[in-house]
Short mmCIF file of C-alpha atoms and ligand atoms in Angstrom, two decimals:
data_model
loop_
_atom_site.label_atom_id
_atom_site.label_comp_id
_atom_site.label_asym_id
_atom_site.label_seq_id
_atom_site.Cartn_x
_atom_site.Cartn_y
_atom_site.Cartn_z
CA MET A 386 28.10 152.99 99.28
CA PHE A 387 26.52 149.55 99.42
CA THR A 388 28.89 146.63 99.93
CA ALA A 389 27.99 142.96 100.37
CA LYS A 390 30.79 142.73 102.93
CA GLN A 391 29.06 145.17 105.27
CA VAL A 392 25.79 143.26 105.11
CA ILE A 393 27.51 139.92 105.73
CA ASP A 394 29.89 141.20 108.44
CA ALA A 395 26.90 142.57 110.36
CA ARG A 396 25.49 139.04 110.52
CA ALA A 397 28.77 137.19 111.11
CA ALA A 398 27.85 135.78 114.52
CA ARG A 399 24.49 134.41 113.31
CA LEU A 400 25.94 132.89 110.12
CA ASP A 401 28.91 131.31 111.92
CA ALA A 402 26.65 129.89 114.66
CA ALA A 403 24.35 128.28 112.07
CA ALA A 404 27.36 126.72 110.28
CA ASP A 405 28.54 125.35 113.64
CA ALA A 406 25.06 123.99 114.41
CA ILE A 407 25.06 122.11 111.08
CA TRP A 408 28.59 120.83 111.84
CA ALA A 409 27.22 119.44 115.12
CA THR A 410 24.29 117.59 113.47
CA PRO A 411 25.96 115.78 110.56
CA GLU A 412 23.36 114.04 108.38
CA LEU A 413 23.80 111.86 105.30
CA ALA A 414 22.36 112.43 101.83
CA PHE A 415 18.57 112.99 101.76
CA GLU A 416 18.33 112.66 105.54
CA GLU A 417 19.38 116.26 106.32
CA ARG A 418 16.24 117.28 108.22
CA ARG A 419 17.88 119.19 111.07
CA SER A 420 20.47 120.84 108.81
CA ALA A 421 17.79 122.04 106.38
CA ALA A 422 15.72 123.32 109.33
CA THR A 423 18.72 125.29 110.65
CA GLN A 424 19.15 127.00 107.27
CA ILE A 425 15.43 127.67 106.83
CA GLU A 426 15.28 129.33 110.25
CA VAL A 427 18.00 131.83 109.27
CA LEU A 428 16.36 132.52 105.90
CA ARG A 429 12.91 133.07 107.50
CA GLU A 430 14.43 135.52 110.00
CA GLU A 431 15.87 137.40 107.01
CA GLY A 432 12.49 137.65 105.31
CA PHE A 433 12.84 135.13 102.47
CA ALA A 434 9.78 133.21 101.20
CA ILE A 435 10.45 129.50 101.72
CA GLU A 436 9.25 126.69 99.49
CA GLU A 437 9.90 123.16 100.75
CA HIS A 438 9.86 119.63 99.26
CA LEU A 439 11.17 120.74 95.86
CA ALA A 440 11.01 117.94 93.27
CA GLY A 441 9.25 115.85 95.91
CA ILE A 442 12.49 115.63 97.95
CA GLU A 443 11.87 116.13 101.65
CA THR A 444 15.02 118.20 102.34
CA ALA A 445 15.19 120.23 99.09
CA PHE A 446 13.97 123.81 99.47
CA SER A 447 14.24 127.32 98.08
CA ALA A 448 14.26 130.76 99.69
CA ARG A 449 13.16 133.60 97.42
CA PHE A 450 13.18 137.39 97.54
CA GLY A 451 12.37 140.09 95.02
CA LYS A 452 10.33 140.31 91.86
CA GLY A 453 10.89 140.12 88.14
CA LYS A 454 14.01 139.51 86.08
CA PRO A 455 16.80 138.67 86.25
CA ILE A 456 16.29 135.62 88.42
CA LEU A 457 19.60 134.79 90.12
CA GLY A 458 20.35 131.57 92.00
CA VAL A 459 22.77 130.72 94.80
CA LEU A 460 23.35 127.00 95.33
CA GLY A 461 23.96 125.59 98.82
CA GLU A 462 24.54 122.17 100.36
CA PHE A 463 24.41 120.69 103.87
CA ASP A 464 24.98 116.92 103.78
CA ALA A 465 27.77 115.09 105.63
CA LEU A 466 29.88 111.96 105.10
CA SER A 467 29.62 108.58 106.75
CA GLY A 468 32.39 107.45 109.12
CA LEU A 469 33.96 110.86 109.65
CA GLY A 470 32.77 111.78 113.16
CA GLN A 471 35.64 113.81 114.65
CA GLU A 472 36.26 116.26 117.51
CA ALA A 473 36.64 119.89 116.43
CA ASP A 474 39.96 121.73 116.93
CA SER A 475 41.85 118.51 117.61
CA LEU A 476 45.39 117.99 116.31
CA GLU A 477 44.89 114.26 116.07
CA LYS A 478 42.31 111.83 114.74
CA LYS A 479 39.80 111.69 117.56
CA PRO A 480 36.35 110.27 116.74
CA ASN A 481 33.58 112.10 118.57
CA GLY A 482 31.16 109.17 118.63
CA MET A 483 29.03 110.41 115.72
CA SER A 484 28.57 108.11 112.74
CA ALA A 485 29.01 110.96 110.24
CA GLY A 486 31.00 114.18 109.98
CA HIS A 487 31.32 117.25 107.78
CA GLY A 488 34.33 115.92 105.89
CA CYS A 489 33.53 117.99 102.77
CA GLY A 490 32.80 121.24 104.63
CA HIS A 491 29.15 121.45 103.57
CA ASN A 492 28.29 123.01 106.95
CA LEU A 493 30.20 126.01 105.58
CA LEU A 494 29.10 125.64 101.94
CA GLY A 495 25.41 126.18 102.64
CA MET A 496 25.87 129.09 105.04
CA GLY A 497 28.35 130.88 102.74
CA SER A 498 25.76 130.70 99.97
CA ILE A 499 23.04 131.94 102.35
CA ALA A 500 25.31 134.88 103.25
CA ALA A 501 25.45 135.73 99.52
CA ALA A 502 21.67 135.51 99.11
CA ILE A 503 21.16 137.79 102.14
CA ALA A 504 23.54 140.40 100.70
CA VAL A 505 21.87 140.34 97.26
CA LYS A 506 18.48 140.77 98.97
CA ALA A 507 19.86 143.79 100.86
CA TYR A 508 21.11 145.27 97.58
CA LEU A 509 17.73 144.77 95.88
CA GLU A 510 16.00 146.48 98.81
CA GLU A 511 18.40 149.38 99.00
CA SER A 512 18.62 150.04 95.26
CA GLY A 513 14.98 149.34 94.48
CA SER A 514 16.19 147.39 91.43
CA GLU A 515 14.04 144.82 89.76
CA GLY A 516 15.31 141.26 90.17
CA THR A 517 14.92 138.08 92.17
CA VAL A 518 17.41 136.14 94.26
CA ILE A 519 16.79 132.50 95.18
CA TYR A 520 18.85 130.38 97.56
CA PHE A 521 18.51 126.67 96.81
CA GLY A 522 18.97 124.24 99.69
CA CYS A 523 20.26 121.23 97.75
CA PRO A 524 20.39 117.89 99.57
CA GLY A 525 22.41 114.77 98.88
CA GLU A 526 25.45 116.09 97.01
CA GLU A 527 27.59 113.24 98.37
CA GLY A 528 26.67 110.09 96.46
CA GLY A 529 23.17 111.35 95.75
CA SER A 530 23.34 114.09 93.08
CA GLY A 531 20.38 115.93 94.60
CA LYS A 532 20.73 118.84 92.16
CA ALA A 533 20.57 116.47 89.17
CA PHE A 534 17.18 115.20 90.38
CA MET A 535 16.07 118.81 90.99
CA ALA A 536 17.34 119.79 87.50
CA ARG A 537 15.50 116.88 85.86
CA ASP A 538 12.31 117.99 87.61
CA HIS A 539 12.68 121.62 86.36
CA VAL A 540 13.49 123.27 89.72
CA PHE A 541 16.18 125.50 88.13
CA ASP A 542 14.45 126.28 84.82
CA GLU A 543 13.61 129.91 85.70
CA LEU A 544 17.22 130.90 86.51
CA ASP A 545 19.07 133.49 84.41
CA ALA A 546 22.40 132.84 86.19
CA ALA A 547 23.72 131.05 89.27
CA VAL A 548 26.75 130.94 91.54
CA SER A 549 28.17 128.53 94.05
CA TRP A 550 31.42 127.80 95.87
CA HIS A 551 33.23 125.02 97.71
CA PRO A 552 35.42 125.00 100.83
CA ALA A 553 39.02 124.30 99.83
CA ILE A 554 42.71 125.00 100.55
CA ILE A 555 42.99 127.78 97.94
CA ASN A 556 41.20 130.99 96.93
CA LYS A 557 40.37 130.83 93.24
CA VAL A 558 37.62 131.00 90.65
CA ASN A 559 36.98 127.44 89.44
CA THR A 560 37.84 127.09 85.76
CA ASN A 561 38.10 123.31 85.51
CA SER A 562 35.22 121.09 84.45
CA SER A 563 34.11 118.06 86.47
CA LEU A 564 33.31 114.53 85.34
CA ALA A 565 29.83 113.28 84.49
CA ASN A 566 28.87 110.07 86.27
CA TYR A 567 26.34 107.25 86.61
CA GLN A 568 25.85 105.26 89.78
CA ILE A 569 24.36 101.83 89.11
CA LEU A 570 23.54 98.96 91.45
CA PHE A 571 24.30 95.61 89.80
CA LYS A 572 22.63 92.49 91.23
CA PHE A 573 23.22 88.81 90.51
CA ASP A 574 20.89 85.97 91.48
CA GLY A 575 21.98 82.34 91.46
CA THR A 576 21.11 79.14 93.30
CA ALA A 577 22.15 78.33 96.86
CA ALA A 578 23.60 74.91 97.63
CA HIS A 579 25.88 73.16 100.13
CA ALA A 580 29.31 74.19 98.88
CA ALA A 581 30.87 70.79 99.66
CA ALA A 582 28.00 68.27 99.47
CA ASN A 583 26.16 69.63 96.40
CA PRO A 584 28.45 72.14 94.63
CA GLU A 585 27.13 71.05 91.22
CA MET A 586 23.65 72.21 92.28
CA GLY A 587 24.83 75.73 93.12
CA ARG A 588 25.14 78.74 90.81
CA SER A 589 27.17 81.40 92.56
CA ALA A 590 26.07 85.03 92.37
CA LEU A 591 29.31 85.98 94.10
CA ASP A 592 31.30 84.29 91.30
CA ALA A 593 29.34 86.36 88.79
CA LEU A 594 30.11 89.53 90.69
CA GLU A 595 33.82 88.72 90.87
CA LEU A 596 33.92 87.95 87.15
CA MET A 597 32.17 91.22 86.43
CA ASN A 598 34.78 93.09 88.49
CA ILE A 599 37.58 91.31 86.59
CA GLY A 600 35.95 92.11 83.25
CA VAL A 601 35.76 95.78 84.21
CA GLN A 602 39.39 95.64 85.29
CA PHE A 603 40.33 94.63 81.71
CA LEU A 604 38.05 97.35 80.32
CA ARG A 605 40.00 100.02 82.23
CA GLU A 606 42.92 99.68 79.82
CA HIS A 607 40.66 100.55 76.91
CA MET A 608 38.84 103.65 78.01
CA PRO A 609 39.71 107.37 77.82
CA SER A 610 42.36 108.22 80.40
CA SER A 611 40.11 110.81 82.08
CA ALA A 612 37.39 108.20 82.70
CA ARG A 613 37.10 106.37 86.01
CA ILE A 614 35.21 103.27 87.16
CA HIS A 615 34.89 102.55 90.89
CA TYR A 616 32.87 99.93 92.73
CA SER A 617 32.00 98.67 96.16
CA ILE A 618 30.55 95.27 97.06
CA VAL A 619 27.46 96.11 99.05
CA ASP A 620 26.18 92.53 99.40
CA SER A 621 28.49 89.53 99.06
CA GLY A 622 25.66 87.07 99.64
CA GLY A 623 26.42 86.09 103.21
CA ILE A 624 29.34 85.24 105.45
CA SER A 625 29.21 81.41 105.24
CA PRO A 626 31.88 80.02 102.91
CA ASN A 627 30.16 76.60 102.93
CA VAL A 628 27.17 78.07 101.07
CA VAL A 629 27.13 78.80 97.34
CA GLN A 630 26.07 82.45 97.51
CA PRO A 631 22.71 82.92 95.79
CA HIS A 632 22.71 86.71 95.71
CA ALA A 633 25.34 89.44 95.38
CA GLU A 634 25.33 93.19 94.67
CA ALA A 635 27.91 95.78 93.69
CA LEU A 636 27.50 99.53 93.45
CA TYR A 637 29.30 100.92 90.42
CA LEU A 638 30.30 104.55 89.89
CA ILE A 639 31.24 105.26 86.28
CA ARG A 640 32.77 108.63 85.39
CA ALA A 641 33.75 110.25 82.09
CA ALA A 642 34.42 113.72 80.74
CA THR A 643 30.97 114.14 79.17
CA ASN A 644 27.46 112.76 79.60
CA ASP A 645 27.78 110.96 76.26
CA GLY A 646 31.11 109.47 77.31
CA VAL A 647 29.69 108.08 80.53
CA ARG A 648 26.67 106.60 78.72
CA GLN A 649 28.95 104.80 76.23
CA LEU A 650 31.08 103.43 79.06
CA TYR A 651 27.96 102.33 80.93
CA GLU A 652 26.83 100.33 77.89
CA ARG A 653 30.17 98.49 77.86
CA VAL A 654 29.94 97.75 81.59
CA LEU A 655 26.42 96.37 81.01
CA LYS A 656 27.81 93.90 78.45
CA ILE A 657 30.41 92.74 80.96
CA ALA A 658 27.71 92.20 83.59
CA GLU A 659 25.64 90.19 81.12
CA GLY A 660 28.72 88.16 80.19
CA ALA A 661 29.44 87.39 83.85
CA ALA A 662 25.86 86.14 84.28
CA LEU A 663 26.19 83.98 81.15
CA MET A 664 29.43 82.41 82.41
CA THR A 665 27.97 81.53 85.79
CA GLU A 666 24.38 80.69 84.77
CA THR A 667 23.08 83.37 87.10
CA LYS A 668 20.66 86.20 86.44
CA GLU A 669 21.82 89.79 86.19
CA SER A 670 19.71 92.86 86.95
CA HIS A 671 20.56 96.47 87.67
CA GLU A 672 19.03 99.63 89.08
CA PHE A 673 19.88 103.18 88.08
CA ILE A 674 20.68 104.98 91.36
CA LYS A 675 21.72 108.45 90.19
CA ALA A 676 23.79 110.44 87.70
CA CYS A 677 25.24 113.89 87.27
CA SER A 678 26.52 115.95 84.35
CA ASN A 679 29.92 117.45 83.63
CA THR A 680 30.31 121.18 84.40
CA ILE A 681 30.00 123.76 81.61
CA ASN A 682 32.26 126.74 82.18
CA ASN A 683 31.11 130.30 81.58
CA GLU A 684 34.13 132.47 81.03
CA VAL A 685 32.20 135.76 81.04
CA LEU A 686 30.77 135.09 84.49
CA GLN A 687 33.96 133.47 85.79
CA ARG A 688 36.09 136.43 84.70
CA GLU A 689 33.69 138.83 86.39
CA MET A 690 33.92 136.76 89.59
CA ASP A 691 37.71 136.82 89.25
CA ARG A 692 37.71 140.59 88.77
CA ILE A 693 35.72 140.98 91.99
CA MET A 694 38.03 138.55 93.80
CA THR A 695 41.06 140.66 92.93
CA GLN A 696 39.43 143.63 94.70
CA ILE A 697 38.49 141.91 97.96
CA ALA A 698 41.28 140.61 100.17
CA PRO A 699 40.99 136.98 101.28
CA PRO A 700 41.02 136.17 105.03
CA VAL A 701 44.36 136.36 106.80
CA PRO A 702 45.25 133.89 109.59
CA ASP A 703 46.08 135.25 113.05
CA GLN A 704 48.80 133.89 115.36
CA GLU A 705 46.52 131.26 116.85
CA ASP A 706 45.36 130.00 113.43
CA LEU A 707 48.97 129.82 112.27
CA ALA A 708 50.08 127.91 115.37
CA PHE A 709 47.25 125.38 115.02
CA ALA A 710 47.74 124.88 111.27
CA ARG A 711 51.52 124.60 111.65
CA GLU A 712 51.12 121.87 114.26
CA LEU A 713 48.42 120.02 112.28
CA THR A 714 50.70 120.13 109.22
CA LEU A 715 53.77 118.89 111.10
CA ARG A 716 51.87 116.06 112.77
CA THR A 717 49.61 114.83 109.98
CA LEU A 718 50.05 116.54 106.60
CA MET A 719 53.77 116.39 105.80
CA GLY A 720 54.24 115.19 102.21
CA ALA A 721 50.69 116.16 101.18
CA PRO A 722 50.56 118.41 98.07
CA HIS A 723 51.20 122.08 98.99
CA ALA A 724 51.52 121.36 102.75
CA ASP A 725 54.00 123.75 104.33
CA PRO A 726 54.44 124.23 108.10
CA GLU A 727 56.18 127.58 107.50
CA LYS A 728 53.29 128.90 105.43
CA PRO A 729 50.31 126.73 106.33
CA TYR A 730 47.55 128.86 104.70
CA ALA A 731 47.06 130.10 101.15
CA ALA A 732 46.24 133.63 102.26
CA ILE A 733 46.32 134.85 98.66
CA LYS A 734 44.01 134.69 95.67
CA LEU A 735 45.39 132.58 92.83
CA PRO A 736 45.38 134.03 89.28
CA TYR A 737 42.60 133.14 86.85
CA ASP A 738 43.28 129.79 85.15
CA TYR A 739 46.18 129.03 87.51
CA ASN A 740 46.90 125.33 87.10
CA VAL A 741 46.13 123.69 90.44
CA GLY A 742 47.10 120.21 89.26
CA GLU A 743 45.54 117.15 87.70
CA ALA A 744 43.25 116.28 90.57
CA ALA A 745 41.18 119.40 89.92
CA GLY A 746 39.21 117.87 87.05
CA SER A 747 38.92 114.31 88.33
CA GLY A 748 35.91 114.62 90.62
CA SER A 749 32.23 115.11 89.96
CA THR A 750 29.63 117.51 91.29
CA ASP A 751 25.91 117.86 90.74
CA VAL A 752 26.50 121.60 90.29
CA GLY A 753 27.32 120.38 86.75
CA ASP A 754 23.63 119.84 86.01
CA VAL A 755 22.77 123.44 86.93
CA SER A 756 25.62 124.65 84.67
CA TRP A 757 23.70 123.11 81.72
CA LEU A 758 20.65 125.26 82.56
CA CYS A 759 22.08 128.78 83.02
CA PRO A 760 25.43 130.63 83.09
CA LEU A 761 27.18 129.55 86.29
CA ALA A 762 30.38 130.46 88.14
CA GLN A 763 31.96 128.91 91.22
CA LEU A 764 34.86 129.71 93.49
CA SER A 765 37.01 127.84 95.96
CA ALA A 766 37.78 129.56 99.27
CA ALA A 767 40.55 128.56 101.66
CA THR A 768 38.63 127.35 104.70
CA TRP A 769 41.37 124.79 105.47
CA CYS A 770 45.15 124.85 105.68
CA LEU A 771 47.27 123.78 102.69
CA GLY A 772 47.66 120.04 102.27
CA THR A 773 44.31 119.19 103.89
CA PRO A 774 42.90 116.26 101.88
CA GLY A 775 39.22 116.27 100.89
CA HIS A 776 36.86 113.94 102.78
CA SER A 777 39.19 113.63 105.76
CA TRP A 778 39.11 114.02 109.55
CA GLN A 779 41.38 117.03 109.10
CA VAL A 780 38.54 118.78 107.28
CA VAL A 781 36.16 117.98 110.14
CA THR A 782 38.58 119.14 112.84
CA GLN A 783 38.98 122.52 111.05
CA GLY A 784 35.25 122.91 110.31
CA LYS A 785 34.45 125.36 113.11
CA ARG A 786 37.65 127.37 113.20
CA ARG A 787 37.90 131.13 112.71
CA MET A 788 39.58 130.73 109.30
CA ALA A 789 36.76 128.41 108.20
CA HIS A 790 34.15 131.00 109.20
CA ASP A 791 36.09 133.90 107.66
CA ALA A 792 36.60 132.07 104.36
CA MET A 793 32.92 131.06 104.33
CA ARG A 794 31.82 134.71 104.63
CA TYR A 795 34.49 135.77 102.13
CA ALA A 796 32.99 133.31 99.61
CA GLY A 797 29.56 134.81 100.40
CA VAL A 798 30.84 138.32 99.63
CA ILE A 799 32.40 137.27 96.30
CA MET A 800 29.25 135.43 95.16
CA ALA A 801 26.99 138.32 96.20
CA GLU A 802 29.10 140.96 94.43
CA THR A 803 29.18 138.78 91.28
CA LEU A 804 25.38 138.61 91.21
CA ILE A 805 25.07 142.32 92.03
CA SER A 806 27.33 143.00 89.02
CA LEU A 807 24.80 141.20 86.85
CA LEU A 808 21.98 143.31 88.32
CA LYS A 809 23.92 146.49 87.62
CA GLN A 810 25.09 145.51 84.12
CA PRO A 811 22.39 143.83 82.01
CA ASP A 812 24.81 143.66 79.07
CA LEU A 813 27.15 141.47 81.13
CA LEU A 814 24.34 138.99 81.73
CA GLN A 815 23.53 139.11 78.01
CA LYS A 816 27.14 138.23 77.15
CA ALA A 817 27.19 135.42 79.70
CA THR A 818 23.91 134.09 78.29
CA ALA A 819 25.22 134.21 74.70
CA GLU A 820 28.31 132.21 75.74
CA PHE A 821 26.14 129.75 77.67
CA ARG A 822 23.88 129.10 74.64
CA LYS A 823 26.89 128.49 72.44
CA ARG A 824 28.47 126.05 74.87
CA VAL A 825 25.41 123.91 75.65
CA GLY A 826 24.39 123.55 71.99
CA LYS A 827 21.20 121.51 71.85
CA GLY A 828 20.72 121.94 75.59
CA TYR A 829 20.32 119.83 78.68
CA ILE A 830 19.31 116.20 78.55
CA ALA A 831 18.77 115.02 82.12
CA PRO A 832 21.07 112.03 82.74
CA ILE A 833 18.73 110.52 85.34
CA PRO A 834 15.86 108.60 83.72
CA GLU A 835 12.28 109.55 84.60
CA GLY A 836 10.91 107.50 87.45
CA VAL A 837 14.23 107.10 89.29
CA ARG A 838 13.81 108.60 92.77
CA PRO A 839 16.61 109.85 95.08
CA ARG A 840 17.71 107.28 97.64
CA SER A 841 20.07 107.54 100.55
CA LEU A 842 23.04 105.18 100.31
CA THR A 843 22.08 103.69 103.67
CA ASN A 844 18.79 102.66 102.07
CA LEU A 845 19.83 100.78 98.91
ZN1 ZN B 149 32.62 115.79 98.90
ZN1 ZN B 150 31.59 118.81 98.73
#
């Protein structure tokens, strides 16, 4: 009998090696040339038809196999995070000299999804069923919302359903939503002057920026409690305190539960920026950098993924994994949520809808935009030991370990079997589609305005 696990297990060495190669060449959003090439090489070997430069983005690509309906998507990522270069398998923070590192586990994310696409292709071949599987290589998830640009430009329009996953500390179908967000670059222009000799001649852009930040601080008390506003000062105008700073910039990240909510909050932040410019007699301008949508759940597809997860045992740590994780926990993770040196891995699958805590719904992902276009389900798989914080050196140090590889392939098996279920049971896809239509109502309105192009954060 066909099983996705057999197909994926037979390719374990190749898949793990590709994930390790991506770990070793960490690249930031929209600069992932080597990582995309590593994935494309594996997909070409497996006989997929590759299409590159999707939506005009250099590192966005698809890999397609099969013909006709249904058209099923698997979403993958491969970008890294700035400042997280770290030795692998180290029990302490030990930078490896690289400027970036895979602190969100996307070296695993992409290859786990490729494993799923390969297994669905094998099923289509063996069964002779009609249907198409497409792996999407999606760049710039971190700070770039690559999928939201791809969604705006109709890359996902043909999909009948899609799946994805994320490396994590637990094994579970994701049932929480994620926050919609806008990322906006605010700029102030004033007049430079000698800060002591001619202060009356100067109009400080930095003052305007500080007043804007204070205004937003007061706004925080009067917004929905699930909303978030973060900022970073990307240009303070210069390092000389004896100059009235003529230019300043801040990057704002505004999050809310829904796309409408984030747009309303954005309009209030705009008023604050205008007010800050008025107070300081400077000029305000802003650029829309990117946005992403909240995630729409699909209970039909999620419950099917959960049913499959209950039948396939998650990876179990061996003595060496346990010893490493125990030591990492004792040295660096004590006090972190769920960290336990006696039981350092979640080697179980959590029940459907198990409450994993408040933090679960507080982030954002550009997978949200795809969830507005077709029924979508995602899982978390325990690639890391309990207590490991996201975006940390501990993620990077565990990124090439046996448990990381095993959980990556486990996620691939679950995603593949979920899609194969849809191929075998057209009525299940119909039910998922009916639920999807009901939930999205009038449909998807791309949050990123036409004309805005993806930009790497190092190139603002
Ligand atoms: Zn991340
Ligand atoms: Zn991530």
